[in-house]
CSV table of C-alpha atoms in Angstrom, one decimal:
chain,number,residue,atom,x,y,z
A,8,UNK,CA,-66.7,-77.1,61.1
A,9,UNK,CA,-69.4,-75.5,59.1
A,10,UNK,CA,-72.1,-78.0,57.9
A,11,UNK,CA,-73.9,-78.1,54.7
A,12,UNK,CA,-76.4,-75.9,53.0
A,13,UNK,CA,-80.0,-76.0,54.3
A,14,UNK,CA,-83.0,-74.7,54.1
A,15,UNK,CA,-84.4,-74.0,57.3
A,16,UNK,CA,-88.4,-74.6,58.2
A,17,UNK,CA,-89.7,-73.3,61.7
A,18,UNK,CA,-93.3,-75.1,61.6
A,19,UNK,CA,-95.9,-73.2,64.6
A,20,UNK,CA,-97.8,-77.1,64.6
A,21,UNK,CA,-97.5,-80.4,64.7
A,22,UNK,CA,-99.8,-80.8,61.8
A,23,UNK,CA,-97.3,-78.1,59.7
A,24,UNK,CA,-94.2,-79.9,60.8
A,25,UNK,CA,-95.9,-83.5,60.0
A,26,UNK,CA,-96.6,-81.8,56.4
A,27,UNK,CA,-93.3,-81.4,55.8
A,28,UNK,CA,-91.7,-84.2,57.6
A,29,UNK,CA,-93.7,-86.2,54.6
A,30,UNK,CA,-92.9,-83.5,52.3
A,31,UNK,CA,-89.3,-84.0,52.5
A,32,UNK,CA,-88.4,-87.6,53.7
A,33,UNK,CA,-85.0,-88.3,54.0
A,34,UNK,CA,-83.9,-85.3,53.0
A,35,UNK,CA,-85.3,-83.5,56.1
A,36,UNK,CA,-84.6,-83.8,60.2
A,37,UNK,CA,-86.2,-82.4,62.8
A,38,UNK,CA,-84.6,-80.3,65.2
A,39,UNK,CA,-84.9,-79.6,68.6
A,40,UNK,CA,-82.3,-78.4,71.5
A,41,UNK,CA,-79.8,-79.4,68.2
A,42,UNK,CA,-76.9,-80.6,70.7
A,43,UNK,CA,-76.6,-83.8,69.1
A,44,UNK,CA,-78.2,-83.3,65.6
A,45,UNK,CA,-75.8,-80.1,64.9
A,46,UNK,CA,-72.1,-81.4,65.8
A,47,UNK,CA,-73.3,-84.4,63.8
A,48,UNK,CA,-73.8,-81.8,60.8
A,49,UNK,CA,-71.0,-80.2,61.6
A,50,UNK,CA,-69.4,-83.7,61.2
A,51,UNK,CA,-71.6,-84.1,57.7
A,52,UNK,CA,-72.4,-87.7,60.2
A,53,UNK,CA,-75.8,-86.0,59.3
A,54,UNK,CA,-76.3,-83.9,55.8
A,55,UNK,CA,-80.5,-82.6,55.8
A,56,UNK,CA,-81.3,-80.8,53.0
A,57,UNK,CA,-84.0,-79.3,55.4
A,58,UNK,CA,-84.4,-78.6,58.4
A,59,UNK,CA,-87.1,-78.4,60.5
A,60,UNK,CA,-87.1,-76.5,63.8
A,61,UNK,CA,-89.2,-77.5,66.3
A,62,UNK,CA,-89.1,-74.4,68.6
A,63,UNK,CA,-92.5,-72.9,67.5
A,64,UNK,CA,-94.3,-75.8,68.3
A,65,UNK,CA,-96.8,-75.4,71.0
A,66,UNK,CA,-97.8,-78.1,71.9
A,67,UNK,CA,-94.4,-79.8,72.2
A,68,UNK,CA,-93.9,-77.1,74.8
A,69,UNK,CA,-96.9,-78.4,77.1
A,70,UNK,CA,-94.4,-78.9,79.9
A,71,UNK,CA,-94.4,-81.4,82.4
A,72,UNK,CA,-98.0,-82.4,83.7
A,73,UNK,CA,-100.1,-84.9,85.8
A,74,UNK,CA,-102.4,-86.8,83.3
A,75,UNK,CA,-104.2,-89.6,84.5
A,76,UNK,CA,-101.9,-91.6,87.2
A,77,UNK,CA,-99.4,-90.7,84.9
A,78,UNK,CA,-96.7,-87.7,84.1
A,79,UNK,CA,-96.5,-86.2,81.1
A,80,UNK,CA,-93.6,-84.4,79.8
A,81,UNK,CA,-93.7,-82.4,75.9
A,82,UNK,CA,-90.7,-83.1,74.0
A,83,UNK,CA,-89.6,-79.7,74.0
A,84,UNK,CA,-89.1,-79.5,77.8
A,85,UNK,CA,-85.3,-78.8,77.7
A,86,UNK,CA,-83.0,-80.7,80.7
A,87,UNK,CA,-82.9,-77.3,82.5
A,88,UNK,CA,-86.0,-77.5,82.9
A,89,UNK,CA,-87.2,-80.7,84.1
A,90,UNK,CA,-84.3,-80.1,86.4
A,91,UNK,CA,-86.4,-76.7,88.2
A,92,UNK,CA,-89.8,-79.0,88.5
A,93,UNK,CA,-90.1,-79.0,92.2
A,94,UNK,CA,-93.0,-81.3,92.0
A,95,UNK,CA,-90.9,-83.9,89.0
A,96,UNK,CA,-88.3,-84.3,91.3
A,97,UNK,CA,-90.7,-85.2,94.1
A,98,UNK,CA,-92.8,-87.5,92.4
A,99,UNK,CA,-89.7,-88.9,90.8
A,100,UNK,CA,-86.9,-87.9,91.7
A,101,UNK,CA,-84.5,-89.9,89.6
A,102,UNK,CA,-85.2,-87.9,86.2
A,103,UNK,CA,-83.6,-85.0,87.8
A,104,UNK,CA,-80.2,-86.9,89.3
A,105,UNK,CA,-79.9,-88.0,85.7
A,106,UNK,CA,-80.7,-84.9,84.1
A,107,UNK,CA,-78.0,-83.0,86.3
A,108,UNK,CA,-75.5,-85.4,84.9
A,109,UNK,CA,-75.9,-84.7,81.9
A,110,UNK,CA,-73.6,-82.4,80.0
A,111,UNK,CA,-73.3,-78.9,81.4
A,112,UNK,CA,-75.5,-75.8,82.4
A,113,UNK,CA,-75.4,-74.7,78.7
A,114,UNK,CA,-76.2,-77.6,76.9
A,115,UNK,CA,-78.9,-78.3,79.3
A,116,UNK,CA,-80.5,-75.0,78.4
A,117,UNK,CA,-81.0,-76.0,74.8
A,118,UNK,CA,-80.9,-80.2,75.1
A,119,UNK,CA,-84.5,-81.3,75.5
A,120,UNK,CA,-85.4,-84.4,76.7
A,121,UNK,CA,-87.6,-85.2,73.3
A,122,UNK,CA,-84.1,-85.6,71.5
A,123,UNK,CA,-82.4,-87.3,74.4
A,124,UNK,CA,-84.6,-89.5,73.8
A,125,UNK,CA,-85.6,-90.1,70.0
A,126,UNK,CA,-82.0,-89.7,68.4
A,127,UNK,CA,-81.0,-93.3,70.0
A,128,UNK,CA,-77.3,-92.5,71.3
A,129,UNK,CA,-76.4,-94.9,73.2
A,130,UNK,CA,-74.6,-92.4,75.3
A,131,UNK,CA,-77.6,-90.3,76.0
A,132,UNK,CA,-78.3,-91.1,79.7
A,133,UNK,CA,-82.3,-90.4,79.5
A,134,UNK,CA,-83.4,-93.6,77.8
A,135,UNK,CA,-82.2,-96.1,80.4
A,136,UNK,CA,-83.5,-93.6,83.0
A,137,UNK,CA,-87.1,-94.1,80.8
A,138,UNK,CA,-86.4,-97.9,80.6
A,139,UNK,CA,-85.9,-98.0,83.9
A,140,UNK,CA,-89.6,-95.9,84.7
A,141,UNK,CA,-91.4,-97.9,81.9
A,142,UNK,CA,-91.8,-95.1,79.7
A,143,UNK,CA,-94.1,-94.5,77.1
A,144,UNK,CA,-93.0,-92.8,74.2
A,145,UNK,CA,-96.4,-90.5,72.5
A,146,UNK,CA,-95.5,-90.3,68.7
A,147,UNK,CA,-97.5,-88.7,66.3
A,148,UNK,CA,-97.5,-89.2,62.7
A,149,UNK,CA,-99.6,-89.3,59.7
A,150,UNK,CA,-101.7,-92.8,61.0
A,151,UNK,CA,-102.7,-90.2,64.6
A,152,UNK,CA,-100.8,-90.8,67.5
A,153,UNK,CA,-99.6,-93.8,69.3
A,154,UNK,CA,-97.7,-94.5,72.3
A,155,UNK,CA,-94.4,-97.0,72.5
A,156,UNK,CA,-93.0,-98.3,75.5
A,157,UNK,CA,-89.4,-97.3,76.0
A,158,UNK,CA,-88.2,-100.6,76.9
A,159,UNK,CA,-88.9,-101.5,72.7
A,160,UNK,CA,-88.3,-98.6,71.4
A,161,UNK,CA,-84.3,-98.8,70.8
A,162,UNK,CA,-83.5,-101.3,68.2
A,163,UNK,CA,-79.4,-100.2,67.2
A,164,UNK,CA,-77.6,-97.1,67.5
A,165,UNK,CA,-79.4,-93.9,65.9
A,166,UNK,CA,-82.4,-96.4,65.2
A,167,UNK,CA,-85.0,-96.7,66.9
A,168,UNK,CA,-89.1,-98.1,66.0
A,169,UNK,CA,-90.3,-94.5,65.6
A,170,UNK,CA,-91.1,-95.0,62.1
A,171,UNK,CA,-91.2,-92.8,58.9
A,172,UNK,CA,-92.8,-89.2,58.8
A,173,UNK,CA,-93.5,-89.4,62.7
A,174,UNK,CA,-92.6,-87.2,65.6
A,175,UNK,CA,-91.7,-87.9,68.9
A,176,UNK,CA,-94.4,-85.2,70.9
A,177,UNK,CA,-94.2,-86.2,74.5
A,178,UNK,CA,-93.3,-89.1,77.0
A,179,UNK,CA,-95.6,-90.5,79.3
A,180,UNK,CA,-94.2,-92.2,82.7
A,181,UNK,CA,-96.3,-94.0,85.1
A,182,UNK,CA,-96.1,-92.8,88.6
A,183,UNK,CA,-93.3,-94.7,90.9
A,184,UNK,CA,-94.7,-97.2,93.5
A,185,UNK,CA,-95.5,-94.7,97.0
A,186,UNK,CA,-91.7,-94.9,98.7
A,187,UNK,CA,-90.0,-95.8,96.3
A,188,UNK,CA,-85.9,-95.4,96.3
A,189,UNK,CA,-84.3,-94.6,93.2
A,190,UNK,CA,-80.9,-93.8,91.8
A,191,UNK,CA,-78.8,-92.9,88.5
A,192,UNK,CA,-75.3,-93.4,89.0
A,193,UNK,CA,-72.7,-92.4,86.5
A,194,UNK,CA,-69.1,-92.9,85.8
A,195,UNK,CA,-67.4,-90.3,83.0
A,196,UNK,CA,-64.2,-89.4,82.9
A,197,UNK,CA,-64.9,-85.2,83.1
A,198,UNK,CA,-67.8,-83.4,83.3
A,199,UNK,CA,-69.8,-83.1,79.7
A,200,UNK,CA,-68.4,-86.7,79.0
A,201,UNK,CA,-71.2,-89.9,77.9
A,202,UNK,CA,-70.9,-92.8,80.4
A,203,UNK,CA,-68.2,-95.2,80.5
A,204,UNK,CA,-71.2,-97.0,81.9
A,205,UNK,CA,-74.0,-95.8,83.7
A,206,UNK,CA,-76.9,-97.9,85.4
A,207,UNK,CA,-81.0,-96.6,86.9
A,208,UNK,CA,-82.4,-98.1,89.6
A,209,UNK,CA,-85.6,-98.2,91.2
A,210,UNK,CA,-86.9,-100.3,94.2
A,211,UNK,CA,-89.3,-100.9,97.1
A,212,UNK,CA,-88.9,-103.1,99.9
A,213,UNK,CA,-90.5,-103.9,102.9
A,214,UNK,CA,-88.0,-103.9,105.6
A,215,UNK,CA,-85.2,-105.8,103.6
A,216,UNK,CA,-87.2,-107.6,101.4
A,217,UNK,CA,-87.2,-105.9,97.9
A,218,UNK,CA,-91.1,-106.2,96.6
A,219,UNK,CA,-90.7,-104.2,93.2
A,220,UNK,CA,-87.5,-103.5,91.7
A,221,UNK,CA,-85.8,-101.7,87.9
A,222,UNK,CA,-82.6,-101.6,86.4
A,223,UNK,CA,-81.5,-100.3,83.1
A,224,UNK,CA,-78.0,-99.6,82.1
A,225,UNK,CA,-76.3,-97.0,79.6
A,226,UNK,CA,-73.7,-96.9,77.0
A,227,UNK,CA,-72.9,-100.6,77.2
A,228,UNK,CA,-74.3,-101.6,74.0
A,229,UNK,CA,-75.4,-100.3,71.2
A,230,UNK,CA,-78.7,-99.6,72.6
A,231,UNK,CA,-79.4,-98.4,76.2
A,232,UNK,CA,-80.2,-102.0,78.1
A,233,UNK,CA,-83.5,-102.9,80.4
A,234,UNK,CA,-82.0,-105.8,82.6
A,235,UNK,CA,-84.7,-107.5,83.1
A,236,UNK,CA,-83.4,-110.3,84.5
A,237,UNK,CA,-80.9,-108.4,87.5
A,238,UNK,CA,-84.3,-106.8,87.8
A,239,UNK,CA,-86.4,-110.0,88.7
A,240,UNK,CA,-83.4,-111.5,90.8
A,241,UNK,CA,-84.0,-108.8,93.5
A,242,UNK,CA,-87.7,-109.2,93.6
A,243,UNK,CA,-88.9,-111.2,97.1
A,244,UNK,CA,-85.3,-111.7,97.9
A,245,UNK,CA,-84.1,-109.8,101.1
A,246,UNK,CA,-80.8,-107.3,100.0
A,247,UNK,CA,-77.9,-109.0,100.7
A,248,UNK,CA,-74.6,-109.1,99.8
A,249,UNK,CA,-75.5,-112.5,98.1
A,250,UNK,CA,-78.4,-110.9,96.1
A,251,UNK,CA,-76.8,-108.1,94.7
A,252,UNK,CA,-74.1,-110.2,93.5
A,253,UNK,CA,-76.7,-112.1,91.6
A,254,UNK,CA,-78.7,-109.2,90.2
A,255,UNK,CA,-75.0,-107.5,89.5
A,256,UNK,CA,-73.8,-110.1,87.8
A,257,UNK,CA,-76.8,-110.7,85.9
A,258,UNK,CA,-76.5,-107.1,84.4
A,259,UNK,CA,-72.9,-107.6,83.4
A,260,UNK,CA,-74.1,-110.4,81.5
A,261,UNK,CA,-76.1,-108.6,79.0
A,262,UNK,CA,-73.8,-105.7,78.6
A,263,UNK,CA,-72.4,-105.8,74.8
A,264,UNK,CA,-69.7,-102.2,75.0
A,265,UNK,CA,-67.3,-101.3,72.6
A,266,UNK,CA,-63.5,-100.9,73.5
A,267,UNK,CA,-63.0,-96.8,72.9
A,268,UNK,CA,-61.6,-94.1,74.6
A,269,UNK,CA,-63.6,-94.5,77.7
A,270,UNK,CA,-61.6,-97.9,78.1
A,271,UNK,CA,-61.6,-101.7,77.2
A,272,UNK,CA,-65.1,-103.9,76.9
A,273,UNK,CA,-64.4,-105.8,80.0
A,274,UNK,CA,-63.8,-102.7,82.0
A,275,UNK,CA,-66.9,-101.5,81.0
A,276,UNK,CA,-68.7,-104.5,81.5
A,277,UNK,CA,-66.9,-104.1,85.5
A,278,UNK,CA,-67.9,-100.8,85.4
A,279,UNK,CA,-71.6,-101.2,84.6
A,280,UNK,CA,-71.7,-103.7,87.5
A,281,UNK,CA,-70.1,-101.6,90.1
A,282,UNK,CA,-72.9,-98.7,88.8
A,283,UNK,CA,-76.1,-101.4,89.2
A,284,UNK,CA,-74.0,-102.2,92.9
A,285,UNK,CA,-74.0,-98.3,94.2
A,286,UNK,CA,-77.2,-97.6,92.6
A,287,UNK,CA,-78.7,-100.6,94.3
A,288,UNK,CA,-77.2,-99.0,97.3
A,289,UNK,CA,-78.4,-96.2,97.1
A,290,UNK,CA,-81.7,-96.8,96.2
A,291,UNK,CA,-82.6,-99.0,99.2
A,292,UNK,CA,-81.3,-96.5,101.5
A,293,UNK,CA,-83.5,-94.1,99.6
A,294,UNK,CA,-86.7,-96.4,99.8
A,295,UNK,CA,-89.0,-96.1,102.5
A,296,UNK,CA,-90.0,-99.3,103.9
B,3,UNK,CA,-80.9,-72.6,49.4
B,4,UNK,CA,-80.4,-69.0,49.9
B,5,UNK,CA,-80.2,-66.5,52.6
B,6,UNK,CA,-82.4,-66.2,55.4
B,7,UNK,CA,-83.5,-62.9,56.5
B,8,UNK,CA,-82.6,-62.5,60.4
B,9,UNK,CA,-83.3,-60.2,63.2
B,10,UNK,CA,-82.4,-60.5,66.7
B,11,UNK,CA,-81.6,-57.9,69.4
B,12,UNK,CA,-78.1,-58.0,70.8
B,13,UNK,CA,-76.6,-56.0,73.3
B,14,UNK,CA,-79.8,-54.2,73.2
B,15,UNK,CA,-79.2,-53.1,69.3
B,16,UNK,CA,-81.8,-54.6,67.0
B,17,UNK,CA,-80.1,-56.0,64.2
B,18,UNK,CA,-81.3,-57.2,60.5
B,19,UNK,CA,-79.0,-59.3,58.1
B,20,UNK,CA,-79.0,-61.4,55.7
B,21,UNK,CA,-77.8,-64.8,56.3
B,22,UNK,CA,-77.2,-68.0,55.7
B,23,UNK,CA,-79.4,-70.5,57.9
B,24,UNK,CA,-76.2,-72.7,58.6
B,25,UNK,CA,-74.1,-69.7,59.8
B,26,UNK,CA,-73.3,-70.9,63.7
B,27,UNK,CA,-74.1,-67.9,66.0
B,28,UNK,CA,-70.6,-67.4,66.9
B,29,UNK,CA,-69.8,-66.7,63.3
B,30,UNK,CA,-72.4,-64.2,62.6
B,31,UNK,CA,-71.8,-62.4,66.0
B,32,UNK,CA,-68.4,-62.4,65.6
B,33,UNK,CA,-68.1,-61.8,61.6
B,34,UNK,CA,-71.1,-60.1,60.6
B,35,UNK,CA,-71.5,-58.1,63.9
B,36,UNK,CA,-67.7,-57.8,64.6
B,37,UNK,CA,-68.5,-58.6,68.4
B,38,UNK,CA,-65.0,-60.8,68.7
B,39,UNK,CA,-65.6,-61.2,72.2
B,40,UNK,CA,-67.1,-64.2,72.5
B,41,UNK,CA,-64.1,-66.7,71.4
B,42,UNK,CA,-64.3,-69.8,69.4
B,43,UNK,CA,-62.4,-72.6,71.1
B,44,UNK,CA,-63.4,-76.0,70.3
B,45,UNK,CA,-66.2,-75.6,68.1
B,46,UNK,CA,-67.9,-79.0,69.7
B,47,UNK,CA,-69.9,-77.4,72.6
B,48,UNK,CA,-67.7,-78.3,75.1
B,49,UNK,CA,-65.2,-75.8,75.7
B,50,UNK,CA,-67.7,-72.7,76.8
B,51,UNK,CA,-65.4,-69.9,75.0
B,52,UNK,CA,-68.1,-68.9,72.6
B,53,UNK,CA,-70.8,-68.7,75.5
B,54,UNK,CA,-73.6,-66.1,75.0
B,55,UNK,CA,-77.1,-65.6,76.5
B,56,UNK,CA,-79.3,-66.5,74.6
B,57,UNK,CA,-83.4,-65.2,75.6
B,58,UNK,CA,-82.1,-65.0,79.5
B,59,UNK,CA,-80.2,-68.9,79.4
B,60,UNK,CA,-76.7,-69.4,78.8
B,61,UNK,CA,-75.3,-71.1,75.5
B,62,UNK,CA,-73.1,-71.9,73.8
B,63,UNK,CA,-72.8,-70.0,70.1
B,64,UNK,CA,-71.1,-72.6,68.2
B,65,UNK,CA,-74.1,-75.5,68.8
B,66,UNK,CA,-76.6,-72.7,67.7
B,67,UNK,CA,-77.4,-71.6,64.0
B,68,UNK,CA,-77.9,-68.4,63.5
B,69,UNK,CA,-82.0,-69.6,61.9
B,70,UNK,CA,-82.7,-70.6,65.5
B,71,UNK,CA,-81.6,-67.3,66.7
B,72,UNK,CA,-83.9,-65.4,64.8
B,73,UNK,CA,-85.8,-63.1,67.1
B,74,UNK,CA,-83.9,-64.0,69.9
B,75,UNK,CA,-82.3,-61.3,72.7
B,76,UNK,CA,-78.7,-61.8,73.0
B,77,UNK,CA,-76.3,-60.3,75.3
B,78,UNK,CA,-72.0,-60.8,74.7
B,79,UNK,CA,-69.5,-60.1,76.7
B,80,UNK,CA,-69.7,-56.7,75.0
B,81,UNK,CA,-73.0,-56.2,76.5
B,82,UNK,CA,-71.7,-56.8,80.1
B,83,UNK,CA,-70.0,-53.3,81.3
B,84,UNK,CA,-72.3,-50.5,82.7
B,85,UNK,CA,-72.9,-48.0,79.6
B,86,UNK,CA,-70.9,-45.4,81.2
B,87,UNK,CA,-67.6,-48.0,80.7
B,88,UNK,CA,-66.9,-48.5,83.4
B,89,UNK,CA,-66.8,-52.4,84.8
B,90,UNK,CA,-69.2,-54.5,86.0
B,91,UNK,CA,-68.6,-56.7,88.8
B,92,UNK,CA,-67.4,-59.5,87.4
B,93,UNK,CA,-64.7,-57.9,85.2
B,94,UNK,CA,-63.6,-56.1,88.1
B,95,UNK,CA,-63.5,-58.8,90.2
B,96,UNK,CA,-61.3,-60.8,87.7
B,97,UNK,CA,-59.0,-58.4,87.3
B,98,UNK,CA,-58.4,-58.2,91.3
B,99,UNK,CA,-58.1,-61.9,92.4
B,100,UNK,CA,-56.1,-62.7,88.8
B,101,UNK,CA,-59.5,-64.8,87.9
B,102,UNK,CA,-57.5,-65.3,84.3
B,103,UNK,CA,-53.9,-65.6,82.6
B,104,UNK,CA,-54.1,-65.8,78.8
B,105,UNK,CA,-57.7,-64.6,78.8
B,106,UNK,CA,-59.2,-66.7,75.8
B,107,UNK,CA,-62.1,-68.6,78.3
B,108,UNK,CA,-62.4,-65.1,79.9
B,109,UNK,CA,-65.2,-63.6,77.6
B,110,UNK,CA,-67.8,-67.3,78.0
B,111,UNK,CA,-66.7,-68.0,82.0
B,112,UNK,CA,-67.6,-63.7,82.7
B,113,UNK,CA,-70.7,-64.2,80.5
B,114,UNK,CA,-71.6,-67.3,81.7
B,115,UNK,CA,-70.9,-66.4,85.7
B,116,UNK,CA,-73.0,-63.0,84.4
B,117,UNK,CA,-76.1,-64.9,84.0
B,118,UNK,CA,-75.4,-68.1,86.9
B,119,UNK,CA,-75.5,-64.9,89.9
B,120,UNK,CA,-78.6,-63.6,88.2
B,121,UNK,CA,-80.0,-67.2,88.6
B,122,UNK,CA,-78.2,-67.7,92.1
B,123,UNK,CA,-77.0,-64.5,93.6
B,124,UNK,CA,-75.5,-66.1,97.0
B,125,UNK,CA,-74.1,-69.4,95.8
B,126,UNK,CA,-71.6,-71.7,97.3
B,127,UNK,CA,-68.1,-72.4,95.9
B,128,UNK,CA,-69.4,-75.7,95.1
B,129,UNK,CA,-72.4,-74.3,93.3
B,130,UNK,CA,-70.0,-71.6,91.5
B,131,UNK,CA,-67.7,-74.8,90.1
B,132,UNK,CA,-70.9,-77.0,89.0
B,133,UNK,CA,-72.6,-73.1,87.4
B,134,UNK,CA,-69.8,-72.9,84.9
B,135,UNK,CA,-68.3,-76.8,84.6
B,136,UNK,CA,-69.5,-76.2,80.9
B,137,UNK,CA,-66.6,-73.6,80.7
B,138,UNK,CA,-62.9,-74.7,80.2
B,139,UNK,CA,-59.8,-72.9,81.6
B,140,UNK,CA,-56.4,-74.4,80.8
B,141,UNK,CA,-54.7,-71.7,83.1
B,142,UNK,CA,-55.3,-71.3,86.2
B,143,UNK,CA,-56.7,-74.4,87.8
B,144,UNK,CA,-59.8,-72.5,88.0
B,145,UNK,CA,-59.0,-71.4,91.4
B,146,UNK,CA,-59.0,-67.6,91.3
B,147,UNK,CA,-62.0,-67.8,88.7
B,148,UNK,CA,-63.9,-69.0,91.4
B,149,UNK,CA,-62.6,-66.6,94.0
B,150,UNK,CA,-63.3,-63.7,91.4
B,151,UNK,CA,-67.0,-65.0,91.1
B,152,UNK,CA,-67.8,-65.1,94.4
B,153,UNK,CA,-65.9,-62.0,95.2
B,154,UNK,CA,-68.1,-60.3,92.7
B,155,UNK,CA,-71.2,-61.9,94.4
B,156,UNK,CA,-70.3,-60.8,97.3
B,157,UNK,CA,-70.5,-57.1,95.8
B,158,UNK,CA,-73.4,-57.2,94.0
B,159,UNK,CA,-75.1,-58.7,97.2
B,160,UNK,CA,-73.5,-55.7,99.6
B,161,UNK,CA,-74.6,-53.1,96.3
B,162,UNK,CA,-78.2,-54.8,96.2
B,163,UNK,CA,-78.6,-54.7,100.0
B,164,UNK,CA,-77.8,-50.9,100.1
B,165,UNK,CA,-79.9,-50.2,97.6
B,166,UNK,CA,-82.9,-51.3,99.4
């Protein structure tokens, strides 16, 4: 279980680490919290030549901040510690009842929620969650910076549209609608485990009548899953049992899992639906209105 | 691709070596250093036997090279006992309530409970089982581990408390 030979870089920029992100192509990877990129390596899944650590970098360490109607969170900000923002899980709460599902107290202190994000696991629960928020994912690169909305950004496993020689810096989420009810709900078979399925939800309503609604689901394709359609289903439409069937079975229609460990496909697929169900649930008890 | 120089502090000893960059923490802490303490178990990051502190956090020192280490503070289970040798809370308390029974996950759940009462130095049962779900026991049905760690919070509470 000891990976291959590297060399090791630890850049103090993003300018250095774009320099050698160029310099070394496919025979370099950046590195953050390393939970997913070293066990791959360990697994010679993943073989750099270099590698370049992250750690030093300032300004990926920029934290989590208001800018502009929206919240801004630097790649480096490890689960841990989105999970201790008092004002995050305010604002929105939902990134920190996904972040506590993830893994365990360990891996949280190193996993940041840059890689959760950029590495394009299916399992990883964050991009659904960012799906779900309509993200925007700040990359930098040698063209400046641009930002990429989550819900395009995951095109198969472990690939994604950040592109060549660029860097995932920070992500940028628009503030919820005022009183709105969220939830990330989560089936795995122990603690640690990736989701047999796992589905976010956000929602408003007015009384019962849903007026904004988001659902994305996890680890039941090879890319996390916007379901755009269970989504619009609960839009205008009072939340009844006869609504949430709709929306639910709308969302197990797009699901496309593999038969593993975590069980067959069509379990899954049940699975997701029952997630989008209690999430629903929970979300409109949640909502003000 | 050849050595790396590395410093880091452990146990409060500044130590210099030469090393690899792809040597996993628990190898150089337990091979270089001779600190056996910390246990490897599963080598995937799941099992919590190689747990460390790493710069005041709890990890795990098999998902952790050595490179990324470099000037970091890290305290073992060798680090945990009062200078003098005699026991700190914990290890007392695990001896009393039985909080093991073949003692590999003892080293990562003593260093890892070390560091959760310093974040949370009254918690719950509850909060005690989610603080070290990232460490596996295949014993004792983690039962008395948990009655050892709140035990020893219990202590260090009643010592802090007099203290003041």
């Amino acid at each position: 279980m000891i990976p291959a030979s590297f060399d090791y870089h630890r850049p103090a920029s993003v300018a250095e680490a774009l320099s050698l992100v160029a310099k070394f192509g496919d025979e370099g990877r950046v590195v953050a919290g390393g939970h997913s990129l070293i066990p791959m390596m360990k697994l010679r899944m993943a073989n750099p030549q270099h590698l370049i650590d992250l750690r030093d970098v300032a300004e990926l360490k920029a934290g989590i901040r208001d800018d502009g109607g929206t919240t801004l969170i630097g790649a480096l900000v490890t689960q841990a510690e989105l999970i201790a923002d008092e004002s995050l899980a305010r604002s929105c709460p939902i990134l920190r009842e996904a972040a506590l599902q993830i893994a365990d107290p360990q891996i949280r202190n190193c996993g940041t929620v840059g890689g959760n994000v950029a590495n394009g696991d299916p399992g990883n629960d964050m991009p659904a969650v960012m799906m779900a928020l309509d993200a925007r994912f700040v990359v930098e690169g040698p063209d400046g910076t641009e930002e990429l909305p989550a819900r395009g950004f995951y095109q198969a496993a472990y690939f994604t549209s950040l592109g060549d020689n660029r860097i995932l810096t920070a992500i940028r989420i628009p503030h919820p609608p005022t009183g709105h009810g969220a939830a990330y709900v989560k089936q795995k078979r122990k603690i640690g485990d990736y989701a047999t399925a796992a589905a976010a939800v956000l929602l408003t309503r007015t009384g019962d009548r849903c007026t904004f609604a988001s659902i994305a689901l996890t680890n039941v394709a090879d890319t996390p899953l916007f379901a755009e359609e269970a989504s619009r289903i609960l839009v205008g439409c009072t939340l009844d049992a006869a609504t949430i069937d709709r929306a639910v079975a709308a969302a197990e229609a797009i699901t496309r899992p593999s038969s593993d460990g975590r069980g067959p496909a069509r379990f899954r697929t049940k699975v997701a639906g029952q997630m989008v169900r209690r999430a629903i649930a929970t979300a409109k008890a949640r909502a003000s209105g | 691709m050849g050595k790396m120089h590395v410093k880091l502090t452990v146990n409060g000893r500044a130590v210099e070596a030469l090393a690899e960059p792809r040597t996993l923490l628990i190898h150089f802490l337990r091979e270089n250093l001779d600190l056996t303490g910390a246990h490897i178990g599963c080598e995937t990051s799941h099992c919590g036997a190689c747990t460390v502190d790493l710069d005041g956090k709890s990890v795990k020192s098999c998902t952790v090279f050595v490179a990324q280490a470099n000037g970091a503070d890290i305290v073992t289970i060798e680090g945990i006992a009062h200078a003098d040798g005699t026991l700190h809370a914990l290890q007392e308390a695990f001896r009393q309530h039985h909080g093991l029974q073949c003692g590999f996950c003892t080293p990562g759940m003593i260093t890892r409970a070390w560091r959760l009462l310093q974040e949370n130095p009254n918690p719950t049962e509850e909060e005690v089982r989610y603080g070290i779900s990232g460490n596996l026991c295949r014993c004792t049905g983690y039962q008395n581990i948990v009655k050892a760690v709140l035990a020893a919070a219990h202590e260090l509470s009643a010592v802090k408390e007099a203290a003041e």
